[in-house]
Amino acid sequence: MKFSLNLLNKYIDIKNIPIKKLVDRLVFSGFEVEEYHQVASGTKLVIGQIISCVDHPNSDHLHLLKVDCGKKYGVLQIVCGAKNAREGIKVIVARVGAYLPSINLTINESVIRGQKSCGMCCSLTELGVDKSLLTDSQINGIEEVDSSIKVGEEKVLKVLGLDDTIIDVNVLPNRGDILSYFGLVRELSSLFSIPVNSLPAINKILSKNDKSLVEVKTDLCPRFDVVKVDSVIPSSTPEYVKKALLISGIRPISSLVDLGNYAMLLTGQPFNIYDADFISKKFVIKDDITSSLITFDGKKIQVKNGDIVICDNDKPVCIAGIMALKNASVNNSTKNIYIEAAVFSHKAIRSTSNRLGLSSYSSNLFAKGRNMSLVDEALSTIISLLPEFTTNFKVTSYSSNYTNNLKNMNPIFTFSLDKLNQRLGGHYTKEEVKAVLDAYNIKQLPNNKLQAPIYRNDIAEQCDIEEEVFRYYSVDKLDINFDSYPKTYFHVNSSLIHNEKIISNYLINNGFYRILSYTLIDEKKDKLIRVFSDKESFKVRNAMTSDHEIVRSDLLPSMLETIHYNLDHFQNDFKLFEISPLDLVDGTRTYLSIGLCGKKTNQLKSQDIDYSFFDIKGYITGLLSIIGINQDRVCFSYSLNKSFHPKASADIKIDGKFVGTIGKLHPLIENENIIVGELDLTAIDELVTNKIKFKPFTSISNIKRELSFEIPNNITYDNIITTIINININHLINAELYDIYNKDNNQTYLTVSLTFSSNDEHIALKNEEIDEYIKEIVSTVENKLNIKLRK
Amino acid sequence: MDLKNIKEEIQLEKEQIASFFSSFGDKTSQDLNNKKSEILGKNSLLSRLFSSMKSIDEKIKKEVGAIITGYREYLNNLFAEKEKELFNKKIEQRIIQEQIDITLPGNNFSVGANHPYYKIIDEISSFFISLGFDIATGPEVETEINNFEKVNIPVGHPSRDMQDSFSINNKYVLRSHTSSVQARVMEKAKGIGPIKIICPGKVYRRDNDATHSHQFGQIEGLVISEEITFASLLATLKELIRHIFGKNRNVRFKPSFFPFTEPSVEADVECFECDGKGCSLCKNTGYIEILGAGMVHPNVLRLNHFDDNKYRGFAFGLGVDRIAMLKYGIDDIKRFYINDVNFLKQFTKE
């Protein structure tokens, strides 16, 4: 909320506090000051009167003015371009040497198109006044000051009421009371120990509730008060009120409307003023009306169940807290009025205001929630202001549905100084705490009981006092330390988190970039590819755009999107991965997605080769072994996933349990040479069993032999290796791929390398023994698989 | 053989050897070996001289012996020196042959990088792990009760509006903060402390501009014990901020408000662009807001079955993306989620 320092000064004398000190005190006691600035600024200003205005001889739009600036400065010749410059008007003159900070201009004596100019006639925008405070003609021309201001006046900003500073305070939700001048005045009074100049006393009429004029038929309106004022004769709104309204972004309209708005700024309580002659019966507040209504400014709106509507019996007259309707609004001929001050459900006001797209200063106040006890002060304030807005009036009656008015409803609670010091870890003394309680007018009752003043319903228990004490004094009063920490130790409570870290480091060290993508994706992408669950994903019902609507059940759509983004932006060769928990309809799983794109680079670019299935297979094998899953537990078989390439992708099983799919995507889905994969780390985590167990070893020289087979399409490497291993030759310690060679088409030669070793350090294997083994292997493989050794 | 004769023969051979060495040219070590066996071998002068020692006159035997052994030593040294010379030459040649252009690029072992979002999470996690905190996680599709009620945001509170958080159905939302994890941890603790956790994770709000994304990361922390104080919270925050932004940075605290905590504070770090002098990054204030924190509101303890007369706690929360943007000078939060390789590869340094 924007506050005028001048208006604050009316209720508390803070003239002698430097603005920087004022702002710092607010900031370090829990108020966010967004900014503060002078309404207008400029040096060497004087009021002058134009005594002659002729066209500049060498220009089609400039004027040549003679401006009488009083005895001290005499008559100045000024060249001026403003359209509204004319003889007789009084203007603001910036003399030679004047500095205007908002446009960073120093006025010099100059010659403009051959004519001397000794100053400048100013507009208010040139003095730094915000355009929102000005009319169009003020913005487009020089300021025409009131004729009653005398020529030669040098305190220009003061006489124009522009010697003011605006402080913009962002009020946090617990301090709704500060959304008013009175609230901030009270806070400043507490913080600076300066007394408040008298605030309006509670008006006697409030103790005479006749209840007859109000009937509330909804839970959404806990308090509804009206005061009837008869025989008003509206006068014009005081200038200082207009300025205060403008600073808060409220346009002055008419004296009765301005009265309500000004009282609202002072008290934080929104008012609505009705023309009493259009209210025939009584105020009935309802929330069950469905109807099309016309607002006071002529807009047609639709209200429905749940909107709070104020009716004259059955006839709607106001949409509570948001907008008055045309039929009972005040106008220039209004004679008798009802002043309404009420409290409505902030939730209902927010929801109606959002739905109708109507928000106003008062709807924003209501939407933040009101302290019901403040209505008494608010009504008393607006009554006390009446003499400034109407030349005649008579307060005739008061009616409300609320039975606790004029009572302090704040709870009485127990306070303990020891507890305060224990919780804060501080050493505040009894006197220091009492000073705070006194500063905030907190009533100190016997037996350590406290009660907050009526306007502070945020103070209701011990911790609220702790907060007041902490923010009242400097933070340096607390001796900060680690002493109170409970001694605990970090546990890896989830091996999943641990393995996630290991896998992430492994991949990063192998040249991968980790990515982070959106959880919410569009429906089409969600359906494009799934490695695991094919169940329907969660869907948010209030998505901002359809691009981010589905809670993804798979990481690959995002991986593909990322890869294509980079391809479209001329990045061709990269390795990416993402690890993220995903919330599926049947629980949370953590998945790992991998994407390889383009070529893996060598020292010589001419030798770069495309990433292939075997790269991802290698990385997967590596990362599984690094978290403790040996290769022999892992089985790869052609993938059955319809989104993957049937002949160049694999499903992965560990101990027979499906844990993921890797490889190329189906050409119908993906045209680029991209290799992707996804693993279910949650599933893998349950399969991690092996521990490191040392095995004794011997250092014996091994003997290697290679065998090359000619194989057709239906025979795999795995077939050959399994066949060889199943022979169970004691001295065969390893069988692995040595070479693969495609000759012409369909003719593939596959060479395996076999490693033989004696089990005994002292006995070497003989060549004849190995020859026997080789013979056995060749004949078994040839017979079982029906393939031939390469000649 | 007399003394004179011996001396002459040695002198003669010396001259012969000298001429061999002087004309050695590009002879090989094989040539040298041949010469060596000729001069030091069985049929050599030296060998003959040694065998003649048996028949030499006793009177000059000692003198002759000294001459012969002296000559042998002379020869050995001579050949050893030449051998060494030849060996050094060979090594030199090998070195020249093995010369490479060390300015050619190294073999390509590409270096990857962690995403800045996860770098910040790792950095902050390691700070708290060193203080003995555990890491807690929870689902992102979360019950309204855990996301709101249990953390003191009752029905009707402004931040429960449909415009602020994503709703799945009447019971579930996408969590709007990681406080929901705290609610879960407290639930599990069944009113018994101590609790010392941080909860890093993704959260979701209906927000979208250069500094707000509908998805962002948060790390919240919670300590509940019988002894913990506000002063220890402030000490923790100060050290955390210095851990992230440098150990000499000033940290300041301002009272603030959060529904979950009371008293509440905001912690600011001295601007690292201008060292507190004032610049566009810190909007001329010299300080940048980093995080919010406070003592757990007794009502939150009660809502989560802790006896607020026995236990107290503190909690804090910070935005991962915001910290990463500040620390690395990233201009737009959306860069985190686009994953342009040109962006990712800038975070190679650990």
CSV table of C-alpha atoms in Angstrom, one decimal, chain A residues 27-30 32 172-174 346-347 350 354 367 419 422-425 461 463-464 466-467 470-471 475 478-491 493 497 501 504 508-520 538-544 548 551-552 562 565-566 569 571 574-576 578-581 583 588 601-603, chain B residues 104-105 107-108 110-115 117-118 122 129 132-135 139-141 155-158 161-163 165-170 174 194 196 202 204 206-208 213-215 225 227-232 234-236 238-239 252-257 262-263 265-266 295-298 302 309 312 314 336-342 344-345:
chain,number,residue,atom,x,y,z
A,27,VAL,CA,12.2,-2.9,6.9
A,28,PHE,CA,14.0,-4.4,9.9
A,29,SER,CA,10.8,-4.8,11.9
A,30,GLY,CA,9.1,-6.9,9.3
A,32,GLU,CA,8.8,-4.8,3.1
A,172,LEU,CA,2.4,-9.3,4.7
A,173,PRO,CA,-0.7,-11.3,5.2
A,174,ASN,CA,-0.6,-11.4,9.0
A,346,HIS,CA,-12.5,-13.3,1.9
A,347,LYS,CA,-12.7,-16.6,0.0
A,350,ARG,CA,-11.8,-13.6,-4.1
A,354,ASN,CA,-11.8,-13.5,-10.1
A,367,ALA,CA,-9.9,-10.6,-0.3
A,419,LYS,CA,9.9,-19.8,27.3
A,422,GLN,CA,14.5,-20.7,25.5
A,423,ARG,CA,12.8,-20.7,22.1
A,424,LEU,CA,14.6,-17.7,20.7
A,425,GLY,CA,17.9,-18.7,22.3
A,461,GLU,CA,-0.5,-16.8,21.8
A,463,CYS,CA,4.8,-17.2,19.9
A,464,ASP,CA,3.1,-14.0,18.7
A,466,GLU,CA,8.1,-13.8,20.7
A,467,GLU,CA,7.7,-12.4,17.1
A,470,PHE,CA,12.3,-10.3,18.0
A,471,ARG,CA,11.3,-7.7,15.4
A,475,VAL,CA,18.7,-9.1,15.4
A,478,LEU,CA,20.6,-12.7,19.6
A,479,ASP,CA,23.9,-14.4,20.1
A,480,ILE,CA,23.7,-16.8,17.1
A,481,ASN,CA,25.3,-20.2,17.6
A,482,PHE,CA,24.9,-23.9,16.8
A,483,ASP,CA,24.7,-24.9,20.5
A,484,SER,CA,21.1,-26.1,20.5
A,485,TYR,CA,21.5,-28.7,17.7
A,486,PRO,CA,20.3,-32.2,18.5
A,487,LYS,CA,23.2,-34.6,17.7
A,488,THR,CA,22.2,-36.8,14.8
A,489,TYR,CA,24.1,-38.4,11.9
A,490,PHE,CA,23.4,-38.7,8.3
A,491,HIS,CA,22.0,-42.0,7.2
A,493,ASN,CA,17.9,-43.9,4.3
A,497,ILE,CA,19.2,-41.8,-3.5
A,501,LYS,CA,24.2,-40.2,-7.2
A,504,SER,CA,24.7,-39.7,-12.2
A,508,ILE,CA,28.8,-37.4,-16.2
A,509,ASN,CA,32.3,-38.8,-16.0
A,510,ASN,CA,31.5,-40.6,-19.2
A,511,GLY,CA,30.7,-37.4,-21.0
A,512,PHE,CA,27.0,-37.1,-20.5
A,513,TYR,CA,25.1,-33.9,-19.6
A,514,ARG,CA,22.4,-34.2,-17.0
A,515,ILE,CA,19.1,-32.5,-18.1
A,516,LEU,CA,16.1,-31.3,-16.2
A,517,SER,CA,12.7,-31.2,-17.9
A,518,TYR,CA,9.1,-30.4,-17.2
A,519,THR,CA,6.9,-32.8,-15.3
A,520,LEU,CA,3.8,-31.5,-17.1
A,538,PHE,CA,-2.6,-37.9,-13.9
A,539,LYS,CA,-4.0,-34.8,-15.5
A,540,VAL,CA,-4.2,-31.4,-13.9
A,541,ARG,CA,-7.6,-29.9,-14.2
A,542,ASN,CA,-6.5,-26.2,-14.2
A,543,ALA,CA,-3.6,-26.4,-16.7
A,544,MET,CA,-2.2,-23.0,-17.8
A,548,HIS,CA,1.7,-28.6,-19.7
A,551,VAL,CA,1.8,-35.5,-15.3
A,552,ARG,CA,4.2,-37.6,-17.3
A,562,THR,CA,15.3,-32.1,-25.7
A,565,TYR,CA,15.4,-28.9,-29.7
A,566,ASN,CA,19.2,-29.2,-29.8
A,569,HIS,CA,19.6,-25.4,-32.9
A,571,GLN,CA,23.9,-29.1,-31.9
A,574,PHE,CA,25.8,-35.1,-27.5
A,575,LYS,CA,25.0,-37.5,-24.8
A,576,LEU,CA,22.2,-36.7,-22.3
A,578,GLU,CA,17.8,-37.5,-16.9
A,579,ILE,CA,17.0,-39.1,-13.6
A,580,SER,CA,13.8,-38.2,-12.0
A,581,PRO,CA,11.1,-39.6,-9.8
A,583,ASP,CA,4.3,-40.0,-9.9
A,588,THR,CA,6.2,-43.1,-7.4
A,601,THR,CA,34.3,-38.0,-31.7
A,602,ASN,CA,37.9,-39.2,-31.9
A,603,GLN,CA,41.1,-37.3,-32.2
B,104,LEU,CA,47.7,-32.2,-31.6
B,105,PRO,CA,44.4,-32.6,-29.7
B,107,ASN,CA,42.2,-38.4,-27.7
B,108,ASN,CA,38.6,-37.5,-27.1
B,110,SER,CA,34.4,-36.1,-23.6
B,111,VAL,CA,33.6,-34.4,-20.3
B,112,GLY,CA,30.0,-34.2,-19.2
B,113,ALA,CA,28.4,-31.8,-16.8
B,114,ASN,CA,25.9,-31.8,-14.0
B,115,HIS,CA,22.8,-29.6,-14.6
B,117,TYR,CA,19.9,-27.2,-10.7
B,118,TYR,CA,21.3,-30.4,-9.5
B,122,ASP,CA,24.2,-31.3,-4.3
B,129,ILE,CA,24.8,-33.8,5.5
B,132,GLY,CA,24.0,-34.6,10.4
B,133,PHE,CA,20.8,-33.9,8.5
B,134,ASP,CA,19.0,-36.7,6.6
B,135,ILE,CA,17.5,-36.3,3.1
B,139,PRO,CA,5.6,-37.6,-4.0
B,140,GLU,CA,4.9,-34.6,-6.2
B,141,VAL,CA,1.2,-35.6,-6.7
B,155,VAL,CA,-9.2,-24.0,3.5
B,156,GLY,CA,-9.9,-20.4,2.4
B,157,HIS,CA,-6.3,-19.3,2.7
B,158,PRO,CA,-5.3,-17.2,-0.4
B,161,ASP,CA,-6.8,-20.6,-4.7
B,162,MET,CA,-7.1,-22.5,-7.9
B,163,GLN,CA,-5.0,-19.8,-9.6
B,165,SER,CA,-1.6,-24.4,-7.5
B,166,PHE,CA,-2.3,-27.2,-9.9
B,167,SER,CA,-5.2,-29.4,-9.0
B,168,ILE,CA,-5.5,-33.1,-10.0
B,169,ASN,CA,-8.9,-33.8,-8.4
B,170,ASN,CA,-10.7,-32.9,-5.1
B,174,LEU,CA,0.8,-31.1,-7.6
B,194,PRO,CA,14.4,-35.3,17.1
B,196,LYS,CA,16.7,-33.2,11.2
B,202,LYS,CA,10.4,-30.1,-7.7
B,204,TYR,CA,4.6,-26.5,-9.1
B,206,ARG,CA,0.6,-21.5,-11.7
B,207,ASP,CA,3.1,-18.8,-12.5
B,208,ASN,CA,5.0,-17.9,-15.6
B,213,SER,CA,8.4,-21.0,-14.1
B,214,HIS,CA,5.4,-23.2,-13.4
B,215,GLN,CA,7.9,-25.8,-12.2
B,225,SER,CA,13.9,-31.2,19.1
B,227,GLU,CA,16.3,-27.8,22.6
B,228,ILE,CA,16.6,-26.1,19.2
B,229,THR,CA,16.5,-22.3,19.2
B,230,PHE,CA,15.9,-19.5,16.8
B,231,ALA,CA,19.6,-18.4,17.4
B,232,SER,CA,20.7,-21.8,16.0
B,234,LEU,CA,20.2,-17.9,12.3
B,235,ALA,CA,23.6,-19.5,12.7
B,236,THR,CA,22.7,-22.3,10.2
B,238,LYS,CA,24.4,-17.6,7.9
B,239,GLU,CA,26.8,-20.5,7.3
B,252,ARG,CA,21.6,-10.0,7.2
B,253,PHE,CA,18.2,-11.0,8.6
B,254,LYS,CA,14.9,-9.2,8.4
B,255,PRO,CA,11.7,-10.2,10.3
B,256,SER,CA,9.1,-11.6,7.9
B,257,PHE,CA,5.9,-13.7,7.8
B,262,GLU,CA,6.7,-17.7,13.8
B,263,PRO,CA,8.9,-15.7,14.3
B,265,VAL,CA,12.9,-14.2,9.0
B,266,GLU,CA,14.2,-13.5,5.5
B,295,MET,CA,10.6,-21.2,14.2
B,296,VAL,CA,7.9,-23.8,13.4
B,297,HIS,CA,4.6,-22.4,14.4
B,298,PRO,CA,3.3,-24.2,17.5
B,302,ARG,CA,0.1,-29.6,17.1
B,309,ASN,CA,5.1,-27.7,25.2
B,312,ARG,CA,10.1,-26.8,19.2
B,314,PHE,CA,12.8,-24.5,12.9
B,336,PHE,CA,16.9,-24.7,-16.9
B,337,TYR,CA,14.2,-26.7,-18.7
B,338,ILE,CA,15.2,-26.2,-22.3
B,339,ASN,CA,18.5,-28.0,-21.8
B,340,ASP,CA,20.4,-26.4,-24.7
B,341,VAL,CA,23.7,-28.2,-25.0
B,342,ASN,CA,25.4,-24.8,-25.2
B,344,LEU,CA,24.7,-27.5,-20.2
B,345,LYS,CA,28.3,-27.6,-21.3
